[in-house]
Amino acid sequence: MRPCGILGGTFDPIHFGHLRLAEEACEALDLAEVRWIPAGQPPHRAAPRVDAMHRLEMVRRAVAGNPAFAVDDAETRSAAPSYTVTSLERLRAAAGARPLVLLMGADAFLGLASWHRWRELFALAHIGVATRPGFEFSPQEFPAELAEACADRLGRNPGALREGPAGQVVAFDMTPLDISASLVRARLAAGLSVRYLLPDPVREYIDQHHLYRMPDGR
Ligand code: ATP
């Protein structure tokens, strides 16, 4: 069974860095599909700039038309804080023995040891880590407890993801795109163009709803 990818994030807003991450993960890791999970209220970082329903709708518009992409709205519908481990428990229960691959950029992976019940993630899914400009992905640079937890799991062989339902960490290279949601928000707040940084339907949605007109922190 080909693995199912899972991509969580605040998507505040979704941009081409996210979309290429999912697209290139499908190729590099031979995923059958990617399930997108916009976070509701992520507990480990500042509140998203726009509310969950807008972020969900932007993800829906961005992935529309790609039959390999599906949107999971469970976290945005829930009033509880969004924890990846909780979503993975739900998805694991539904997936049986099928491999699940939690996708993330190198920046997110380097902070993994701060996530709620992070050690349990390895029992629920594999982890697929994409390179991201500005973030070094070398095991010597990992925080000590992350390095220790990953010591016997880490590799670059996507075939390892089919050998079991969970537990491997596989890094893959993606086309470097130095785009972040923070950059998109800063440009919008400054009245600058975000065309070609994110899909047109998302840009139109942002315009229609007057989103991100103020700088972060306001
Ligand atoms: P912000 O700038 O608000 O921190 P972000 O652009 O990092 O946001 P998130 O929604 O926090 O977006 O990211 C969701 C996931 O996508 C994370 O795992 C992150 O590492 C990854 N990601 C985002 N942008 C890129 C990119 N340009 N290249 C590789 N991975 C990315």
mmCIF file of C-alpha atoms and ligand atoms in Angstrom:
data_model
loop_
_atom_site.group_PDB
_atom_site.id
_atom_site.type_symbol
_atom_site.label_atom_id
_atom_site.label_comp_id
_atom_site.label_asym_id
_atom_site.label_seq_id
_atom_site.Cartn_x
_atom_site.Cartn_y
_atom_site.Cartn_z
ATOM 1 C CA MET A 1 0.000 0.000 0.000
ATOM 2 C CA ARG A 2 1.433 3.390 -0.946
ATOM 3 C CA PRO A 3 1.746 5.718 2.034
ATOM 4 C CA CYS A 4 -0.588 8.606 2.782
ATOM 5 C CA GLY A 5 1.071 11.966 3.487
ATOM 6 C CA ILE A 6 -0.231 14.364 6.120
ATOM 7 C CA LEU A 7 0.613 18.050 6.038
ATOM 8 C CA GLY A 8 -0.417 20.178 8.992
ATOM 9 C CA GLY A 9 0.234 23.872 9.401
ATOM 10 C CA THR A 10 -1.356 27.173 10.205
ATOM 11 C CA PHE A 11 -1.433 28.062 6.488
ATOM 12 C CA ASP A 12 -1.770 31.728 7.439
ATOM 13 C CA PRO A 13 -1.952 31.971 4.420
ATOM 14 C CA ILE A 14 -1.131 28.926 2.267
ATOM 15 C CA HIS A 15 1.595 29.660 -0.323
ATOM 16 C CA PHE A 16 3.593 27.909 -3.037
ATOM 17 C CA GLY A 17 6.197 26.666 -0.519
ATOM 18 C CA HIS A 18 3.486 24.496 1.065
ATOM 19 C CA LEU A 19 2.120 23.334 -2.271
ATOM 20 C CA ARG A 20 5.521 22.372 -3.678
ATOM 21 C CA LEU A 21 6.346 20.585 -0.419
ATOM 22 C CA ALA A 22 3.259 18.387 -0.838
ATOM 23 C CA GLU A 23 3.757 17.899 -4.580
ATOM 24 C CA GLU A 24 7.429 16.992 -4.305
ATOM 25 C CA ALA A 25 6.775 14.747 -1.285
ATOM 26 C CA CYS A 26 4.381 12.720 -3.477
ATOM 27 C CA GLU A 27 7.160 12.174 -6.006
ATOM 28 C CA ALA A 28 10.094 11.740 -3.649
ATOM 29 C CA LEU A 29 8.320 9.479 -1.152
ATOM 30 C CA ASP A 30 5.887 7.786 -3.576
ATOM 31 C CA LEU A 31 2.816 8.917 -1.645
ATOM 32 C CA ALA A 32 -0.653 8.021 -2.920
ATOM 33 C CA GLU A 33 -2.131 11.233 -1.548
ATOM 34 C CA VAL A 34 -1.615 14.133 0.843
ATOM 35 C CA ARG A 35 -4.129 15.093 3.475
ATOM 36 C CA TRP A 36 -3.949 18.765 4.430
ATOM 37 C CA ILE A 37 -4.826 19.655 8.014
ATOM 38 C CA PRO A 38 -5.072 23.376 8.782
ATOM 39 C CA ALA A 39 -4.562 23.926 12.502
ATOM 40 C CA GLY A 40 -7.343 25.406 14.592
ATOM 41 C CA GLN A 41 -5.662 27.079 17.549
ATOM 42 C CA PRO A 42 -2.060 25.835 17.604
ATOM 43 C CA PRO A 43 -0.953 25.899 21.245
ATOM 44 C CA HIS A 44 2.803 26.177 20.690
ATOM 45 C CA ARG A 45 2.885 29.417 18.763
ATOM 46 C CA ALA A 46 1.234 32.825 18.536
ATOM 47 C CA ALA A 47 -2.421 32.879 17.477
ATOM 48 C CA PRO A 48 -2.801 32.808 13.691
ATOM 49 C CA ARG A 49 -3.494 36.179 12.114
ATOM 50 C CA VAL A 50 -6.782 35.168 10.534
ATOM 51 C CA ASP A 51 -9.420 32.849 11.841
ATOM 52 C CA ALA A 52 -9.592 29.170 11.105
ATOM 53 C CA MET A 53 -12.490 29.352 8.652
ATOM 54 C CA HIS A 54 -10.587 31.747 6.372
ATOM 55 C CA ARG A 55 -7.408 29.651 6.536
ATOM 56 C CA LEU A 56 -9.391 26.486 5.795
ATOM 57 C CA GLU A 57 -11.125 28.120 2.841
ATOM 58 C CA MET A 58 -7.805 29.334 1.403
ATOM 59 C CA VAL A 59 -6.376 25.798 1.633
ATOM 60 C CA ARG A 60 -9.495 24.434 -0.077
ATOM 61 C CA ARG A 61 -9.108 26.902 -2.932
ATOM 62 C CA ALA A 62 -5.385 26.252 -3.286
ATOM 63 C CA VAL A 63 -5.657 22.460 -3.552
ATOM 64 C CA ALA A 64 -8.887 22.335 -5.599
ATOM 65 C CA GLY A 65 -8.468 20.301 -8.744
ATOM 66 C CA ASN A 66 -5.617 18.122 -7.490
ATOM 67 C CA PRO A 67 -7.095 14.634 -7.006
ATOM 68 C CA ALA A 68 -4.126 13.606 -4.831
ATOM 69 C CA PHE A 69 -4.839 16.357 -2.286
ATOM 70 C CA ALA A 70 -7.651 16.265 0.280
ATOM 71 C CA VAL A 71 -8.484 18.746 3.046
ATOM 72 C CA ASP A 72 -9.203 17.556 6.574
ATOM 73 C CA ASP A 73 -11.160 20.139 8.579
ATOM 74 C CA ALA A 74 -11.216 18.317 11.930
ATOM 75 C CA GLU A 75 -8.764 20.671 13.683
ATOM 76 C CA THR A 76 -10.423 23.834 12.407
ATOM 77 C CA ARG A 77 -13.856 22.570 13.490
ATOM 78 C CA SER A 78 -12.700 21.703 16.994
ATOM 79 C CA ALA A 79 -12.669 24.224 19.848
ATOM 80 C CA ALA A 80 -9.868 22.253 21.532
ATOM 81 C CA PRO A 81 -6.211 23.234 20.968
ATOM 82 C CA SER A 82 -4.792 21.562 17.856
ATOM 83 C CA TYR A 83 -2.238 18.895 18.644
ATOM 84 C CA THR A 84 -0.650 16.886 15.861
ATOM 85 C CA VAL A 85 -0.513 13.818 18.066
ATOM 86 C CA THR A 86 -4.308 13.888 18.502
ATOM 87 C CA SER A 87 -4.892 14.134 14.762
ATOM 88 C CA LEU A 88 -2.453 11.317 14.103
ATOM 89 C CA GLU A 89 -4.198 9.085 16.643
ATOM 90 C CA ARG A 90 -7.455 9.640 14.775
ATOM 91 C CA LEU A 91 -5.892 9.042 11.363
ATOM 92 C CA ARG A 92 -3.961 5.985 12.559
ATOM 93 C CA ALA A 93 -7.157 4.403 13.886
ATOM 94 C CA ALA A 94 -8.750 4.828 10.453
ATOM 95 C CA ALA A 95 -5.689 3.763 8.441
ATOM 96 C CA GLY A 96 -5.101 0.297 9.873
ATOM 97 C CA ALA A 97 -1.581 -0.795 8.880
ATOM 98 C CA ARG A 98 -1.232 1.638 6.005
ATOM 99 C CA PRO A 99 1.922 3.774 6.253
ATOM 100 C CA LEU A 100 1.264 7.389 7.216
ATOM 101 C CA VAL A 101 3.918 10.041 6.619
ATOM 102 C CA LEU A 102 3.770 13.271 8.577
ATOM 103 C CA LEU A 103 5.307 15.912 6.294
ATOM 104 C CA MET A 104 7.129 19.005 7.478
ATOM 105 C CA GLY A 105 9.873 21.418 6.563
ATOM 106 C CA ALA A 106 13.296 21.257 8.211
ATOM 107 C CA ASP A 107 12.441 24.248 10.441
ATOM 108 C CA ALA A 108 9.444 22.444 11.919
ATOM 109 C CA PHE A 109 11.412 19.230 12.376
ATOM 110 C CA LEU A 110 14.188 21.003 14.301
ATOM 111 C CA GLY A 111 11.539 22.200 16.788
ATOM 112 C CA LEU A 112 9.824 18.819 17.090
ATOM 113 C CA ALA A 113 10.957 18.194 20.669
ATOM 114 C CA SER A 114 8.770 21.100 21.821
ATOM 115 C CA TRP A 115 5.589 19.492 20.457
ATOM 116 C CA HIS A 116 2.965 17.995 22.751
ATOM 117 C CA ARG A 117 3.705 14.257 23.378
ATOM 118 C CA TRP A 118 6.255 14.394 20.570
ATOM 119 C CA ARG A 119 7.887 11.044 21.290
ATOM 120 C CA GLU A 120 4.552 9.334 20.578
ATOM 121 C CA LEU A 121 4.506 10.686 17.031
ATOM 122 C CA PHE A 122 7.034 8.041 15.920
ATOM 123 C CA ALA A 123 4.639 5.243 16.859
ATOM 124 C CA LEU A 124 1.811 6.784 14.842
ATOM 125 C CA ALA A 125 3.468 7.857 11.582
ATOM 126 C CA HIS A 126 6.695 8.133 9.672
ATOM 127 C CA ILE A 127 8.091 11.634 9.261
ATOM 128 C CA GLY A 128 9.084 13.084 5.884
ATOM 129 C CA VAL A 129 11.314 16.163 6.207
ATOM 130 C CA ALA A 130 11.722 18.597 3.311
ATOM 131 C CA THR A 131 14.741 20.857 3.001
ATOM 132 C CA ARG A 132 13.917 24.533 3.505
ATOM 133 C CA PRO A 133 16.153 27.510 2.667
ATOM 134 C CA GLY A 134 17.762 28.957 5.774
ATOM 135 C CA PHE A 135 17.477 25.781 7.859
ATOM 136 C CA GLU A 136 20.304 23.313 8.197
ATOM 137 C CA PHE A 137 19.212 19.676 8.205
ATOM 138 C CA SER A 138 22.207 17.825 9.557
ATOM 139 C CA PRO A 139 21.890 15.402 12.468
ATOM 140 C CA GLN A 140 24.955 16.949 14.165
ATOM 141 C CA GLU A 141 22.937 20.175 14.472
ATOM 142 C CA PHE A 142 19.792 18.558 15.939
ATOM 143 C CA PRO A 143 18.901 19.391 19.548
ATOM 144 C CA ALA A 144 20.281 16.551 21.705
ATOM 145 C CA GLU A 145 17.006 14.863 22.651
ATOM 146 C CA LEU A 146 15.786 14.934 19.042
ATOM 147 C CA ALA A 147 19.087 13.477 17.807
ATOM 148 C CA GLU A 148 18.811 10.725 20.378
ATOM 149 C CA ALA A 149 15.192 9.917 19.520
ATOM 150 C CA CYS A 150 16.008 9.788 15.782
ATOM 151 C CA ALA A 151 19.334 7.985 15.923
ATOM 152 C CA ASP A 152 18.011 4.653 14.625
ATOM 153 C CA ARG A 153 15.257 6.053 12.440
ATOM 154 C CA LEU A 154 16.919 8.545 10.165
ATOM 155 C CA GLY A 155 17.652 8.004 6.484
ATOM 156 C CA ARG A 156 17.035 9.099 2.939
ATOM 157 C CA ASN A 157 15.558 5.867 1.567
ATOM 158 C CA PRO A 158 11.863 6.336 0.764
ATOM 159 C CA GLY A 159 11.480 2.551 0.436
ATOM 160 C CA ALA A 160 11.799 2.381 4.242
ATOM 161 C CA LEU A 161 8.373 4.025 4.500
ATOM 162 C CA ARG A 162 6.671 0.956 3.076
ATOM 163 C CA GLU A 163 8.275 -1.448 5.474
ATOM 164 C CA GLY A 164 5.980 -0.543 8.341
ATOM 165 C CA PRO A 165 3.166 1.804 9.274
ATOM 166 C CA ALA A 166 5.289 4.277 11.291
ATOM 167 C CA GLY A 167 8.628 5.036 12.893
ATOM 168 C CA GLN A 168 11.078 6.131 10.161
ATOM 169 C CA VAL A 169 12.343 9.656 9.500
ATOM 170 C CA VAL A 170 13.142 10.249 5.820
ATOM 171 C CA ALA A 171 14.615 13.501 4.550
ATOM 172 C CA PHE A 172 14.093 14.617 0.964
ATOM 173 C CA ASP A 173 15.230 17.576 -1.121
ATOM 174 C CA MET A 174 12.651 19.899 -2.582
ATOM 175 C CA THR A 175 13.087 22.819 -4.957
ATOM 176 C CA PRO A 176 14.290 25.557 -2.615
ATOM 177 C CA LEU A 177 11.600 28.222 -2.278
ATOM 178 C CA ASP A 178 12.328 30.913 0.244
ATOM 179 C CA ILE A 179 8.656 31.764 0.734
ATOM 180 C CA SER A 180 6.998 31.940 4.133
ATOM 181 C CA ALA A 181 3.568 32.968 5.325
ATOM 182 C CA SER A 182 5.297 35.693 7.381
ATOM 183 C CA LEU A 183 6.797 37.131 4.205
ATOM 184 C CA VAL A 184 3.392 37.056 2.480
ATOM 185 C CA ARG A 185 1.746 38.797 5.458
ATOM 186 C CA ALA A 186 4.462 41.442 5.640
ATOM 187 C CA ARG A 187 4.102 42.222 1.938
ATOM 188 C CA LEU A 188 0.319 42.472 2.195
ATOM 189 C CA ALA A 189 0.565 44.773 5.221
ATOM 190 C CA ALA A 190 2.971 46.995 3.271
ATOM 191 C CA GLY A 191 0.594 47.113 0.302
ATOM 192 C CA LEU A 192 3.025 45.135 -1.892
ATOM 193 C CA SER A 193 2.226 42.442 -4.436
ATOM 194 C CA VAL A 194 2.013 38.764 -3.456
ATOM 195 C CA ARG A 195 1.281 37.578 -6.990
ATOM 196 C CA TYR A 196 3.357 34.461 -7.884
ATOM 197 C CA LEU A 197 3.975 33.709 -4.210
ATOM 198 C CA LEU A 198 0.643 31.939 -3.809
ATOM 199 C CA PRO A 199 -2.176 30.711 -6.067
ATOM 200 C CA ASP A 200 -4.405 33.353 -7.672
ATOM 201 C CA PRO A 201 -7.621 32.041 -6.051
ATOM 202 C CA VAL A 202 -5.973 32.524 -2.643
ATOM 203 C CA ARG A 203 -4.798 36.022 -3.548
ATOM 204 C CA GLU A 204 -8.320 36.886 -4.728
ATOM 205 C CA TYR A 205 -9.816 35.536 -1.513
ATOM 206 C CA ILE A 206 -7.394 37.652 0.546
ATOM 207 C CA ASP A 207 -8.365 40.749 -1.443
ATOM 208 C CA GLN A 208 -12.099 40.088 -1.201
ATOM 209 C CA HIS A 209 -11.954 39.642 2.549
ATOM 210 C CA HIS A 210 -9.403 42.413 3.214
ATOM 211 C CA LEU A 211 -7.119 40.004 5.082
ATOM 212 C CA TYR A 212 -3.614 40.784 6.417
ATOM 213 C CA ARG A 213 -3.847 44.537 5.933
ATOM 214 C CA MET A 214 -2.158 45.295 9.245
ATOM 215 C CA PRO A 215 1.381 44.231 10.244
ATOM 216 C CA ASP A 216 1.771 41.184 12.514
ATOM 217 C CA GLY A 217 1.402 42.080 16.165
ATOM 218 C CA ARG A 218 -1.331 44.663 15.515
HETATM 219 P P1 ATP B 1 5.109 31.384 9.179
HETATM 220 O O1 ATP B 1 5.953 32.226 8.280
HETATM 221 O O2 ATP B 1 3.838 32.042 9.646
HETATM 222 O O3 ATP B 1 5.905 30.757 10.310
HETATM 223 P P2 ATP B 1 5.180 29.081 7.325
HETATM 224 O O4 ATP B 1 5.340 29.683 5.975
HETATM 225 O O5 ATP B 1 6.376 28.417 7.951
HETATM 226 O O6 ATP B 1 4.538 30.152 8.319
HETATM 227 P P3 ATP B 1 3.391 26.978 8.287
HETATM 228 O O7 ATP B 1 1.921 26.918 8.058
HETATM 229 O O8 ATP B 1 3.877 27.265 9.653
HETATM 230 O O9 ATP B 1 3.986 28.057 7.219
HETATM 231 O O10 ATP B 1 4.103 25.688 7.715
HETATM 232 C C1 ATP B 1 3.485 24.431 7.531
HETATM 233 C C2 ATP B 1 4.577 23.450 7.133
HETATM 234 O O11 ATP B 1 5.119 23.808 5.852
HETATM 235 C C3 ATP B 1 5.771 23.439 8.095
HETATM 236 O O12 ATP B 1 6.165 22.091 8.290
HETATM 237 C C4 ATP B 1 6.845 24.221 7.361
HETATM 238 O O13 ATP B 1 8.147 23.772 7.704
HETATM 239 C C5 ATP B 1 6.534 23.900 5.910
HETATM 240 N N1 ATP B 1 6.949 24.954 4.994
HETATM 241 C C6 ATP B 1 6.404 26.184 4.867
HETATM 242 N N2 ATP B 1 7.015 26.902 3.915
HETATM 243 C C7 ATP B 1 7.991 26.108 3.397
HETATM 244 C C8 ATP B 1 8.990 26.291 2.375
HETATM 245 N N3 ATP B 1 9.087 27.455 1.710
HETATM 246 N N4 ATP B 1 9.827 25.254 2.116
HETATM 247 C C9 ATP B 1 9.718 24.080 2.816
HETATM 248 N N5 ATP B 1 8.799 23.850 3.786
HETATM 249 C C10 ATP B 1 7.944 24.841 4.086
#
